[in-house]
XYZ file of C-alpha atoms in Angstrom:
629
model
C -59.714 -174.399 61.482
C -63.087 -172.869 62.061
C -61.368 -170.787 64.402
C -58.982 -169.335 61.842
C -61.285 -168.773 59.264
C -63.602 -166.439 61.658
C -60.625 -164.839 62.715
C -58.855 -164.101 58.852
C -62.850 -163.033 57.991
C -62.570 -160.412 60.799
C -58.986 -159.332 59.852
C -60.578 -158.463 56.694
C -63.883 -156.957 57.860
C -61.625 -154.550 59.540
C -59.040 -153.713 56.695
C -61.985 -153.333 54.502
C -64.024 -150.905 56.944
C -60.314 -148.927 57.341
C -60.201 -148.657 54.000
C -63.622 -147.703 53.827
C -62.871 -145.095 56.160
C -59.832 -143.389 54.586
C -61.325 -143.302 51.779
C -64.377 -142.028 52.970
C -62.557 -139.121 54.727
C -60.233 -138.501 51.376
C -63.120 -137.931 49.621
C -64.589 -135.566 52.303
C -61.435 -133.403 52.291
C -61.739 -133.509 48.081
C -65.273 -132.305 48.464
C -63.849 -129.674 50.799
C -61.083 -128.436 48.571
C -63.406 -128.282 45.628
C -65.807 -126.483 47.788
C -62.995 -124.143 48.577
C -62.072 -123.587 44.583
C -65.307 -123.056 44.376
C -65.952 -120.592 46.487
C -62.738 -118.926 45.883
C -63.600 -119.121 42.060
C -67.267 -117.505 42.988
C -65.440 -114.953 45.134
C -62.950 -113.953 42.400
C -66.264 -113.859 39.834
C -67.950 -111.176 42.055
C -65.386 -109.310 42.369
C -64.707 -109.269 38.519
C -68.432 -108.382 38.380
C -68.276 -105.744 40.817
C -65.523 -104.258 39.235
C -67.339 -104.129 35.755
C -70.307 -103.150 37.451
C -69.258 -100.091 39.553
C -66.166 -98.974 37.121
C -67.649 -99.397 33.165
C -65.202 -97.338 31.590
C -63.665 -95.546 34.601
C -59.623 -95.061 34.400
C -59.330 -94.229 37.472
C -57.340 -96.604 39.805
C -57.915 -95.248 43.095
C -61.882 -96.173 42.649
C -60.899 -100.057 41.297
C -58.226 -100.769 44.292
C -60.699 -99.661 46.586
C -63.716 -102.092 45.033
C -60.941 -104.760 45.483
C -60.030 -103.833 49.070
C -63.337 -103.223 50.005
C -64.247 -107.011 49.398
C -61.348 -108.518 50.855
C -62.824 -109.398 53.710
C -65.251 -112.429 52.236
C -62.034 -114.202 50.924
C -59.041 -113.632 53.550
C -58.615 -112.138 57.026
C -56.902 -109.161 57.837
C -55.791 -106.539 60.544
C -55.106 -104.010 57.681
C -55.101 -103.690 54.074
C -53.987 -101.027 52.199
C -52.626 -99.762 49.251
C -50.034 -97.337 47.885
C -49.712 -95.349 44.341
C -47.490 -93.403 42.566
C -48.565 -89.730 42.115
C -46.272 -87.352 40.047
C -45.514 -85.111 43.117
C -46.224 -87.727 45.744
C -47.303 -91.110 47.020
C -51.556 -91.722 47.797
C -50.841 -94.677 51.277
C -54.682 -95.187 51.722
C -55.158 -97.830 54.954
C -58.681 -99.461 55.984
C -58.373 -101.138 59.760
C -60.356 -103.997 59.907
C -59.532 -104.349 63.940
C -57.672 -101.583 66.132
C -53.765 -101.446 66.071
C -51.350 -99.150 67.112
C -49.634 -96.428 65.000
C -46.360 -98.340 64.736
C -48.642 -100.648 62.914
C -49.558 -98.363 60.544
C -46.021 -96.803 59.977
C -44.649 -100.433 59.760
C -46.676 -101.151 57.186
C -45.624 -97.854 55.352
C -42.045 -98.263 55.472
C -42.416 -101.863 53.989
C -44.869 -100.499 50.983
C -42.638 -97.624 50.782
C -39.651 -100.449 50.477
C -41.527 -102.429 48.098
C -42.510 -99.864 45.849
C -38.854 -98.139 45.647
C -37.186 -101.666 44.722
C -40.033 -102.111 41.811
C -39.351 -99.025 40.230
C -35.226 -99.167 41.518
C -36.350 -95.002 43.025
C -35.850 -93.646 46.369
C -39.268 -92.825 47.491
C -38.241 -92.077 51.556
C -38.324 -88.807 50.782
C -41.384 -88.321 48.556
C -44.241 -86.553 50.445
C -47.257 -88.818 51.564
C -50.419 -88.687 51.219
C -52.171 -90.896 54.347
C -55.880 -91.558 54.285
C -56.855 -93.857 57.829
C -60.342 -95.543 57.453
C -62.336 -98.755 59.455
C -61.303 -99.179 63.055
C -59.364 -96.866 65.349
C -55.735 -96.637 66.279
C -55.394 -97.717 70.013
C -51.882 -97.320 70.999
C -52.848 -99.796 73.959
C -52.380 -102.794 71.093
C -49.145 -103.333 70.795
C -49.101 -106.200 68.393
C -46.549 -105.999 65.363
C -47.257 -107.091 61.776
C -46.637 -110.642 61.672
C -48.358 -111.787 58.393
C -47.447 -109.558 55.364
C -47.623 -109.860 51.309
C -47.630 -107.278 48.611
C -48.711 -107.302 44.990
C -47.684 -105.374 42.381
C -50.271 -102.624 40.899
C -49.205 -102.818 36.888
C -51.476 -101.090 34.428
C -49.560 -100.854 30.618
C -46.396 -102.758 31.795
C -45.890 -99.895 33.835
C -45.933 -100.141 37.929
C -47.997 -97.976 39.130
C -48.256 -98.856 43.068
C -48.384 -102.022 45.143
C -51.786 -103.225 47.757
C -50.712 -105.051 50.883
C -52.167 -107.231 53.313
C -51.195 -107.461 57.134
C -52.435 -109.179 60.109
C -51.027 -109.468 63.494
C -50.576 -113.041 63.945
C -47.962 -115.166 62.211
C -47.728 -117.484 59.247
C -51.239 -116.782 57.958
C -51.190 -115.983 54.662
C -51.126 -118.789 52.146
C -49.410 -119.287 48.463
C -52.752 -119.831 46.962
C -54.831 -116.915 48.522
C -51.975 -114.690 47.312
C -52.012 -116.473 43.543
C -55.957 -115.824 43.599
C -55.556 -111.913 44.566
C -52.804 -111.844 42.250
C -55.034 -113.045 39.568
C -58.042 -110.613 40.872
C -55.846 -107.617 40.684
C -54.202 -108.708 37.377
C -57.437 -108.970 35.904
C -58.557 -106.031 36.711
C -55.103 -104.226 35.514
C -55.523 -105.548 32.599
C -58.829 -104.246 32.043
C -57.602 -101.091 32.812
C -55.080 -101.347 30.189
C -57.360 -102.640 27.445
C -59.091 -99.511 28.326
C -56.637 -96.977 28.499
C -55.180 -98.648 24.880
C -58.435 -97.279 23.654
C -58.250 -94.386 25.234
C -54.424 -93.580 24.155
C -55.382 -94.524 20.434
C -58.833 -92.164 20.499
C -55.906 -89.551 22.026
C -53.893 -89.482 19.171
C -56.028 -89.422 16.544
C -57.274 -85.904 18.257
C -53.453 -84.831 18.902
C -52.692 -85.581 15.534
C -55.471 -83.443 14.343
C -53.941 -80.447 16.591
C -50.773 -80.687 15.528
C -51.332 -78.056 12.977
C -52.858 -76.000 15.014
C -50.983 -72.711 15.360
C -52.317 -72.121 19.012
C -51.155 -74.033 22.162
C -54.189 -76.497 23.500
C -53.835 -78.217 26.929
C -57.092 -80.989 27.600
C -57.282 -81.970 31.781
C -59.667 -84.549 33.056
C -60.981 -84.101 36.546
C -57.862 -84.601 38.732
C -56.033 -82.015 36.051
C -53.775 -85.202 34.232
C -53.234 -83.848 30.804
C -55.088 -86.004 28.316
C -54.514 -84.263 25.329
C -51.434 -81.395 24.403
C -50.115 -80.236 20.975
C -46.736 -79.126 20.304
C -47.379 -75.541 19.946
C -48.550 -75.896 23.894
C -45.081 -77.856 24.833
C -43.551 -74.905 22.596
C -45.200 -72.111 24.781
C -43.244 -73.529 27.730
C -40.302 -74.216 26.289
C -40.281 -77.848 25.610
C -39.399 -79.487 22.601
C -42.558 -81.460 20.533
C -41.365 -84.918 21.468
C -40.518 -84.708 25.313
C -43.034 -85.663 27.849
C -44.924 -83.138 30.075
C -47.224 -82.959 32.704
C -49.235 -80.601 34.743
C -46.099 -79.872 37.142
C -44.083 -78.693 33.775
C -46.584 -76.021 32.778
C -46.722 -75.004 36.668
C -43.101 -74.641 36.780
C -42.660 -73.075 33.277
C -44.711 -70.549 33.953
C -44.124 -69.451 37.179
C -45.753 -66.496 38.491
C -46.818 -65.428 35.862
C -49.667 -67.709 35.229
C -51.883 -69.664 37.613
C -52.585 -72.424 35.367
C -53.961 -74.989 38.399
C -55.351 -72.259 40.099
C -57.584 -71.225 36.894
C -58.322 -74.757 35.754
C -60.096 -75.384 39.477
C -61.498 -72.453 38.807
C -63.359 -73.064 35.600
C -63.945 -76.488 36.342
C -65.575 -76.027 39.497
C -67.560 -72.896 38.751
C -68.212 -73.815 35.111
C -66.877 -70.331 34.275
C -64.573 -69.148 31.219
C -60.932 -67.144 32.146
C -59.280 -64.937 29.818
C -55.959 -63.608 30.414
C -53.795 -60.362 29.897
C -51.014 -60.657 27.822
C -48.505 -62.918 29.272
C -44.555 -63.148 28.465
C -43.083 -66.276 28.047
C -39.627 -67.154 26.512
C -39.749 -64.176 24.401
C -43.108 -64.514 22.963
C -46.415 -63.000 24.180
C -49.532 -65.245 24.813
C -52.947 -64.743 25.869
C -53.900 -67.639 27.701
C -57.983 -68.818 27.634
C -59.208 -71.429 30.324
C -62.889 -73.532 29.166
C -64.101 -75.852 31.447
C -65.363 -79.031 29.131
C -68.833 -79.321 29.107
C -70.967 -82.736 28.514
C -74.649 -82.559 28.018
C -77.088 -85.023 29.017
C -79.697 -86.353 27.534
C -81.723 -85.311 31.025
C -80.591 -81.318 30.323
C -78.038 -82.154 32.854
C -74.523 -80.925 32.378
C -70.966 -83.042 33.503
C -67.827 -81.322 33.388
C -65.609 -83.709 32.170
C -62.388 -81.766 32.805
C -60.739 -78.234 31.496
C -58.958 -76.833 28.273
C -55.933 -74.211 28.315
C -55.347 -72.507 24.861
C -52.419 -70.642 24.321
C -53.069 -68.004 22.465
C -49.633 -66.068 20.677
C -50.133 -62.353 20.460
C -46.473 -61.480 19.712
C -46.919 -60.316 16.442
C -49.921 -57.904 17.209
C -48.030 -56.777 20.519
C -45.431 -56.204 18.509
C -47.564 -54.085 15.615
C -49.568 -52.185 18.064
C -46.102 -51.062 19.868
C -44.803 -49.951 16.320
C -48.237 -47.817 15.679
C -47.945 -46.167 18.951
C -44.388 -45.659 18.458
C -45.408 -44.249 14.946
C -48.401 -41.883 16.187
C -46.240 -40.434 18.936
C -43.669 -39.841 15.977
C -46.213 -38.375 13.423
C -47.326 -36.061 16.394
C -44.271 -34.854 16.884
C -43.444 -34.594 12.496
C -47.088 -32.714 12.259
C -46.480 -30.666 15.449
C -43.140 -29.163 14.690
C -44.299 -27.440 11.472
C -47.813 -26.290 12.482
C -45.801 -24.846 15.683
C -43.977 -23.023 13.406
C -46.895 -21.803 10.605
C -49.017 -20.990 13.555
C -46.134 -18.244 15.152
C -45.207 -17.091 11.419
C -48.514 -16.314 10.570
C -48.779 -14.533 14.539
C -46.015 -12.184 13.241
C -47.882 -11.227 10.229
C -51.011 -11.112 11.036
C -49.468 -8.394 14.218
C -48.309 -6.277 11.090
C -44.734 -5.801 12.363
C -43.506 -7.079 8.934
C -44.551 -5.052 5.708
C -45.185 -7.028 2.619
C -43.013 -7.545 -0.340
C -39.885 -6.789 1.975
C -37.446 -9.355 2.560
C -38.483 -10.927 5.303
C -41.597 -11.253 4.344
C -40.765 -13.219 1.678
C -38.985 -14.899 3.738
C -42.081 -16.033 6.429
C -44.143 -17.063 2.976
C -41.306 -19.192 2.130
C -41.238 -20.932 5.822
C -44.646 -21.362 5.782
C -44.866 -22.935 1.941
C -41.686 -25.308 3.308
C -43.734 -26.370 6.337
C -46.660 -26.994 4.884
C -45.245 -28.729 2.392
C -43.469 -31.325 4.579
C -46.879 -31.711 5.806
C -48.645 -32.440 2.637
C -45.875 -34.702 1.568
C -46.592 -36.776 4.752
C -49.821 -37.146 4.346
C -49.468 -38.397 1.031
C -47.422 -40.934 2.451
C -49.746 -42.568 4.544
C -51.624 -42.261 1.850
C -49.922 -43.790 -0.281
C -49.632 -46.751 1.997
C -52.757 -47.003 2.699
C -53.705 -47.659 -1.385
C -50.380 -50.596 -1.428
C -51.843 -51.831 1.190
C -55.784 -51.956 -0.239
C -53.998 -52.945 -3.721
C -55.249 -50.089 -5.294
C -51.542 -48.556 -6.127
C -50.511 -47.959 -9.383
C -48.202 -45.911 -11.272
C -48.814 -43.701 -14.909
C -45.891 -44.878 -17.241
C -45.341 -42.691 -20.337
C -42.109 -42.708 -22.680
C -39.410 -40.688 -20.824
C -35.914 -39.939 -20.651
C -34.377 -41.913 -17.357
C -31.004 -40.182 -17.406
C -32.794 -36.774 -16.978
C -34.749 -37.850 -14.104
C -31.676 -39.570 -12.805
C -29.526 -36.257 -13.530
C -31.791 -33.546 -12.067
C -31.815 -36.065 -8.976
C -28.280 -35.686 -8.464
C -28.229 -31.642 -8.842
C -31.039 -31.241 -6.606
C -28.934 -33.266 -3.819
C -26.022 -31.527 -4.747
C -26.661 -28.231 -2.339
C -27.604 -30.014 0.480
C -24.685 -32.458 0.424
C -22.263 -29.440 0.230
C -23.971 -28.377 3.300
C -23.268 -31.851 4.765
C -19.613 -32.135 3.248
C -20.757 -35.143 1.435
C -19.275 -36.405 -1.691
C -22.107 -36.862 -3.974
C -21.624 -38.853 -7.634
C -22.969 -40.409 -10.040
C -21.939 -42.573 -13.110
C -24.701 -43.022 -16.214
C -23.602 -45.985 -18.456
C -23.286 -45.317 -22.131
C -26.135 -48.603 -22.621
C -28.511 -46.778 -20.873
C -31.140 -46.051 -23.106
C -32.731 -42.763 -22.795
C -36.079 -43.026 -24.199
C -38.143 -46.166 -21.477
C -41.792 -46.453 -20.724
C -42.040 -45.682 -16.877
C -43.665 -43.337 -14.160
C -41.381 -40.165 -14.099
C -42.581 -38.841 -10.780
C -42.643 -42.401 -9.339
C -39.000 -43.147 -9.886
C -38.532 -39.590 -8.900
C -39.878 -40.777 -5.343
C -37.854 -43.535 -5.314
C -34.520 -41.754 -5.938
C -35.751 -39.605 -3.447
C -35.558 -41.754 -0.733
C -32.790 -43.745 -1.882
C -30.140 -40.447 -2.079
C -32.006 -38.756 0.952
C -31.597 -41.983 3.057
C -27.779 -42.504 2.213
C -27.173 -38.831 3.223
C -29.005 -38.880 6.344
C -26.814 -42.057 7.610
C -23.359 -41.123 6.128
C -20.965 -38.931 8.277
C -19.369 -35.656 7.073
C -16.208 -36.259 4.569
C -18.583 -39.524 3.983
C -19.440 -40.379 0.145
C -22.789 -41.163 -2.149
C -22.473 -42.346 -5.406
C -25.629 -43.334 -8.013
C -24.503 -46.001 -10.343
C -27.077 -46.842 -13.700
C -26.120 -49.565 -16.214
C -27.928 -51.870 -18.404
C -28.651 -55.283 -17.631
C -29.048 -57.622 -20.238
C -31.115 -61.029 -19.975
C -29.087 -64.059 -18.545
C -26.513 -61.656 -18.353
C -23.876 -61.913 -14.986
C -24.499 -58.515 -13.177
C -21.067 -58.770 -11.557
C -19.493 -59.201 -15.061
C -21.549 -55.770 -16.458
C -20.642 -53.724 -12.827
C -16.817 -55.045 -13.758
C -17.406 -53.080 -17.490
C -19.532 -50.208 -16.372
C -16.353 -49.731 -13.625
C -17.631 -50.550 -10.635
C -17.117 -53.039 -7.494
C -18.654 -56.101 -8.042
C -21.821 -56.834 -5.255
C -23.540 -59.900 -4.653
C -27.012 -58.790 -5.978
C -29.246 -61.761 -6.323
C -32.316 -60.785 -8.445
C -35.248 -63.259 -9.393
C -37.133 -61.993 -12.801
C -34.192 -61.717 -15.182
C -35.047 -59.405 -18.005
C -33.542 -56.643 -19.981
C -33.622 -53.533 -17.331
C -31.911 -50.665 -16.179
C -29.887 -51.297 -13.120
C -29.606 -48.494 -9.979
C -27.510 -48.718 -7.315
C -27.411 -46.018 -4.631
C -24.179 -46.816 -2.590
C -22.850 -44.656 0.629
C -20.132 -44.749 3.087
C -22.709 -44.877 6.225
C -23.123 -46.644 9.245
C -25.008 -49.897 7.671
C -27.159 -52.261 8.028
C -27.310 -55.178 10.428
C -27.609 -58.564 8.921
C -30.402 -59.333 11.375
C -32.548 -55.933 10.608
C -32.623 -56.606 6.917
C -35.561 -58.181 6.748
C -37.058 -54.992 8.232
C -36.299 -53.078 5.918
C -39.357 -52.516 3.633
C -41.943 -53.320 6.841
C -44.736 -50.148 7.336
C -43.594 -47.742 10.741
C -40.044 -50.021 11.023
C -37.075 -48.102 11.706
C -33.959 -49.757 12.612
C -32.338 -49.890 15.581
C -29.059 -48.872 14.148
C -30.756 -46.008 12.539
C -32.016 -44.591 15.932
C -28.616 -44.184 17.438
C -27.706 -41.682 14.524
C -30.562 -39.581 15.986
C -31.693 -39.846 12.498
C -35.738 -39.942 12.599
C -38.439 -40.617 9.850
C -42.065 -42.390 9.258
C -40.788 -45.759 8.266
C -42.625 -45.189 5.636
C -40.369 -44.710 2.813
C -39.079 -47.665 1.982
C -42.312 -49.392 1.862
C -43.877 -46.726 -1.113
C -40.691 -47.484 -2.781
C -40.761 -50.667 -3.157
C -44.470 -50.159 -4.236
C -43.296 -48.181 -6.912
C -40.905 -50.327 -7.879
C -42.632 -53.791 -7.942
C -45.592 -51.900 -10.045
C -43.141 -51.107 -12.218
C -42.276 -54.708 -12.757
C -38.673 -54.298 -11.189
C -37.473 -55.569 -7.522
C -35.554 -53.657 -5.028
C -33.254 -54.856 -2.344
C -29.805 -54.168 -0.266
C -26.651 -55.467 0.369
C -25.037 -53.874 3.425
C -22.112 -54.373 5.714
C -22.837 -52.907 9.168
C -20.158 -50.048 10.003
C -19.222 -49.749 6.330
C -22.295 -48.811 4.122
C -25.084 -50.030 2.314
C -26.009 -50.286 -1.065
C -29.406 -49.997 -2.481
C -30.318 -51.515 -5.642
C -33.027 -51.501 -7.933
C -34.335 -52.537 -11.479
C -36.432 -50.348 -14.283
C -37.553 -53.340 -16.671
C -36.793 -52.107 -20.364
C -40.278 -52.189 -22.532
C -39.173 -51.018 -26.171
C -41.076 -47.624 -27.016
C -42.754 -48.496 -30.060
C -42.586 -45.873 -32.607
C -46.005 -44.188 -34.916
C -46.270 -46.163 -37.596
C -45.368 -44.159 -40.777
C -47.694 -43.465 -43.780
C -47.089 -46.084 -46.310
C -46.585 -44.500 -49.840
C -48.634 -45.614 -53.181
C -47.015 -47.259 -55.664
C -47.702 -45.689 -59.056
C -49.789 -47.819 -61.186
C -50.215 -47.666 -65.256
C -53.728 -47.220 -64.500
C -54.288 -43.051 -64.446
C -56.285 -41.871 -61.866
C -60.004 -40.807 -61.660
C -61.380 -37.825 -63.171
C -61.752 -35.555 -60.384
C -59.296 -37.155 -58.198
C -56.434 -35.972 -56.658
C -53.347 -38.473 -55.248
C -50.711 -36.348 -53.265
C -47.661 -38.652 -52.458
C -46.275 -37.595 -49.121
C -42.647 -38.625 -48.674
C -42.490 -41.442 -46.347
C -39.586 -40.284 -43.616
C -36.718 -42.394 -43.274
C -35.379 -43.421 -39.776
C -31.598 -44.021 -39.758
C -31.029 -47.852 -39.063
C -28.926 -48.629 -36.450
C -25.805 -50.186 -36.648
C -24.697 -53.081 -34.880
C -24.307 -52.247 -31.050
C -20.577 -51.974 -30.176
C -19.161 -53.151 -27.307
C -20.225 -51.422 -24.141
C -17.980 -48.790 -23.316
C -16.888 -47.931 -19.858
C -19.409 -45.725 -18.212
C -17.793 -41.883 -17.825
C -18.706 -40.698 -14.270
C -20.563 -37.524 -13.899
C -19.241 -36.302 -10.279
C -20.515 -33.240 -8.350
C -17.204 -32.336 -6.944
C -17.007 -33.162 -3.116
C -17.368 -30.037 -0.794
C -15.247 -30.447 1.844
């Protein structure tokens, strides 16, 4: 029984110290796990800290994949690590060797990244050019070990893949789930860092893109590795995108050719910390002059950091276009002023030689060349003149009381010679309702009718015809409706001060006007381009004194024109009432007799017929200068 007792005591002795054991060497391998975690969580924490420490507020990936890679060997063994990222043009494969392999290592490794990265993004990237940057130990062809332990993880900053880092080693099965869950979780923190960061960024962004929005020049803000940080729409304009499409430096390169080095001038003025100013460049019809800043940060040391480049496009259409138009106009006024002095300067030769005796013919004759000349001259002059006060505001016009059918009348006789000479058919009709008697600026209007007649006889062929149409226009009245009574065709005349005026239209059977030129019309040195094929020349300056004249008048001016049939010229003469002396009011006798001494003379007081109610207006009677054929 004794026996038994020792022998159950010993039984238990030993199933206790078993126990003891196991339980011993569970808690060892706890202990061991937790150290593990531990140092795994320590690891992760450094690398955290070394990535806050060495990035701050750095965007740039390349520089935070490296930190991470450069660490890797404290937490997990390697033969090669190595990451890849998506460039615009190409793909960045950077490798670090931690022991020698062989180049079919290296390529391996490639075409699995390269696998990886197209099945992420669902893009072929096999035929994408590559960047390859080899560091740590040296290729030794020798080593002919495969990759045998592989794992990739996703690069994401902003939900948006941006490349993948991979681990590889040469012997098999090494890699566990949980050392790839804790880089995982390194890299992910570190992405979304980035992201937090480039949130900021993108918000700061478009508060300064919304201010340049309204900017009337193109701007185009680089960093460092020339990634377009900030571009308005007038710069996506220049190149011929529209405001909302995405661009990047490869567009503007591409847009533009040859004709501008864009990443050429931004190395340029980043690197040298110089200013570029280009020539006039063309692009999609339009004429730029392109400016290239480097941007500049200031220390608080003195020291200065360029932080990137700016690209402003600059649109010089419009003064291209106005400093084409003054040299085509100088060349033209040379040629207006030559012609005549050419001619004055060999007249005056003949008399001066004293071939030609004075008060003959002839000579009478020279004088009278020499009086035309110059006075084509003068007239010029007082063109630009002329111009030159619209333009400074300083333009005005005299307006007296005056008979407008006279002016209009001796208008049409003086015309009438010259467009016998032309075999022109020259007419014009003067409504009954025209009053005679307005306030306006006799030789002004004369000016105007000037041009008007002269211009629709210099574009209308032989056998062609001119007509000058006057009739009243009443306020709120229909214009169509009064052309339909005065008997003429109705035009589509659109005018915006309605007010009692006299209405004159200058018609002709000419060549026309484009609908596209019209807005030409009244510009300073413009002459149309339908105009030049008649061989027809002038100033271009015509046009724009006329409707001086006419707007200081208080009237507007304007065309309507078919091209190949004729145009018609319009314009309005507000009506101001002439207001009549006052006449001497008579006295009323009195009972009371008048002073000793004093005399009272009591003048008549003239009566003025009262007018009787105005009849209906009568069809206008054309006065026609009979066409010379």
């Amino acid at each position: 029984m004794t026996l038994i007792i020792i022998i159950a005591l010993g039984i238990l002795a030993i199933g206790s110290w078993v126990f003891v054991y196991f339980k011993i060497e569970l808690f060892k391998k706890d202990i061991v796990k937790k150290e593990e975690e531990l140092n795994n969580r320590l690891y992760e924490l450094a690398i955290v800290k070394e990535l806050g420490d060495r990035v701050g507020y750095s965007l740039d990936v390349h520089q935070i994949i490296d930190i991470i890679t450069g660490s890797l060997h404290q937490f997990i063994e390697y033969s090669a690590v190595s990451y890849m990222l998506v460039e615009p043009e190409k793909l960045i494969f950077k490798v670090h060797l931690e022991e020698s392999v062989h180049r079919g290592f290296v390529d391996e490794v490639k075409k699995r990244m390269i696998g990886s990265i197209s099945a992420l993004l669902n893009k072929d990237f096999q035929k994408v050019p590559i960047e390859e940057i080899l560091s740590g130990a040296i290729l030794i062809e020798e080593v002919q070990e495969p990759v045998k332990s592989f794992f990739n993880i996703p690069l994401v900053i902003g939900d948006k893949i941006v490349g993948v880092l991979t681990v590889a080693h040469t012997q098999t099965g090494l890699y566990k789930e949980e050392e790839m869950t804790i880089l995982y979780k390194i890299t992910n923190q570190a992405s979304q860092a980035v992201t937090k960061l480039q949130k900021v960024v993108e918000t700061e962004q478009s508060k300064l893109n919304s201010m340049m929005e309204s900017m009337a020049d193109g701007v185009v803000m680089t960093d460092l590795d020339y990634r377009l940080m900030v571009i308005n729409p007038a710069a996506k304009k220049a190149i011929g995108f529209e405001s909302d499409q995405e661009v990047t430096i490869f567009d503007f390169i591409d847009n533009l050719g040859g004709k501008f080095d864009i990443r050429g001038r931004l190395e340029e003025s980043v690197k040298l910390k110089k200013t570029y100013e280009s020539e006039k460049v063309l692009l999609n019809d339009k004429f730029f002059q392109i400016f290239v800043f480097p941007v500049i940060n200031k220390a608080t040391e003195g020291q200065e950091t360029v932080l990137g480049g700016v690209v402003i496009f600059h649109d010089i259409t419009s003064e291209v276009a106005t400093e084409q138009i003054q040299k085509d106009f100088t060349s033209m006024l040379v040629h207006e002023l030559r012609s005549p002095l050419d001619s004055i300067k060999r007249i005056a030769t003949v008399l001066k030689g004293g071939t030609i005796k004075a008060k003959t013919e002839k000579y009478e004759d020279y004088l009278s060349m020499i009086h035309s000349n110059s006075s084509g001259m003068l007239n010029l002059v007082n063109d630009i003149l002329d111009v030159s006060k619209l333009e400074a505001g300083k333009f005005s016009v005299t307006k007296k009381p005056g008979d407008i059918k006279d002016v209009i009348s001796k208008r049409i006789d003086f015309y009438a010679i010259p467009a016998k000479d032309k075999k022109i058919t020259l007419e014009s009709t003067l409504s009954e309702d025209v009053p005679s008697e307005v306030e306006f600026d006799a030789e002004g209007i004369e000016h105007v009718l000037n041009n008007l007649i002269s211009n629709a006889m210099k574009f209308t062929k032989p056998d062609g015809k001119v007509a000058l149409n006057a009739f009243l226009h009443k306020k709120g009245g229909k214009i169509n409706d009064e052309m339909k009574i005065a008997g003429l065709e109705p035009l589509d005349i659109n005018i915006k001060n309605d007010m009692d005026a006299v209405m004159v239209i200058v018609s002709d059977t000419g060549i026309g006007i484009k609908e596209e030129e019209v807005g030409s019309l009244f510009k300073k040195f413009k002459q149309l381009e339908s105009g030049k094929t008649t061989q027809q020349k002038g100033t271009g300056l015509g046009l724009v004194i006329t409707k001086g004249v006419v707007e200081e008048h208080g009237g507007e001016i304007g065309v309507v024109s078919e091209y190949g049939k004729g145009s018609n010229f319009f314009f309005t003469l507000p009506i101001k009432p002439v207001t009549a002396p006052t006449p001497a009011t008579a006295q009323t006798p009195t009972d009371t007799p008048p002073a000793p001494d004093s005399v009272v003379v009591q003048t008549p007081t003239p009566t003025k017929p009262v007018a009787d109610p105005a009849p209906p207006i009568p069809a206008a009677t054309p006065k026609t200068t009979p066409p010379v054929a």
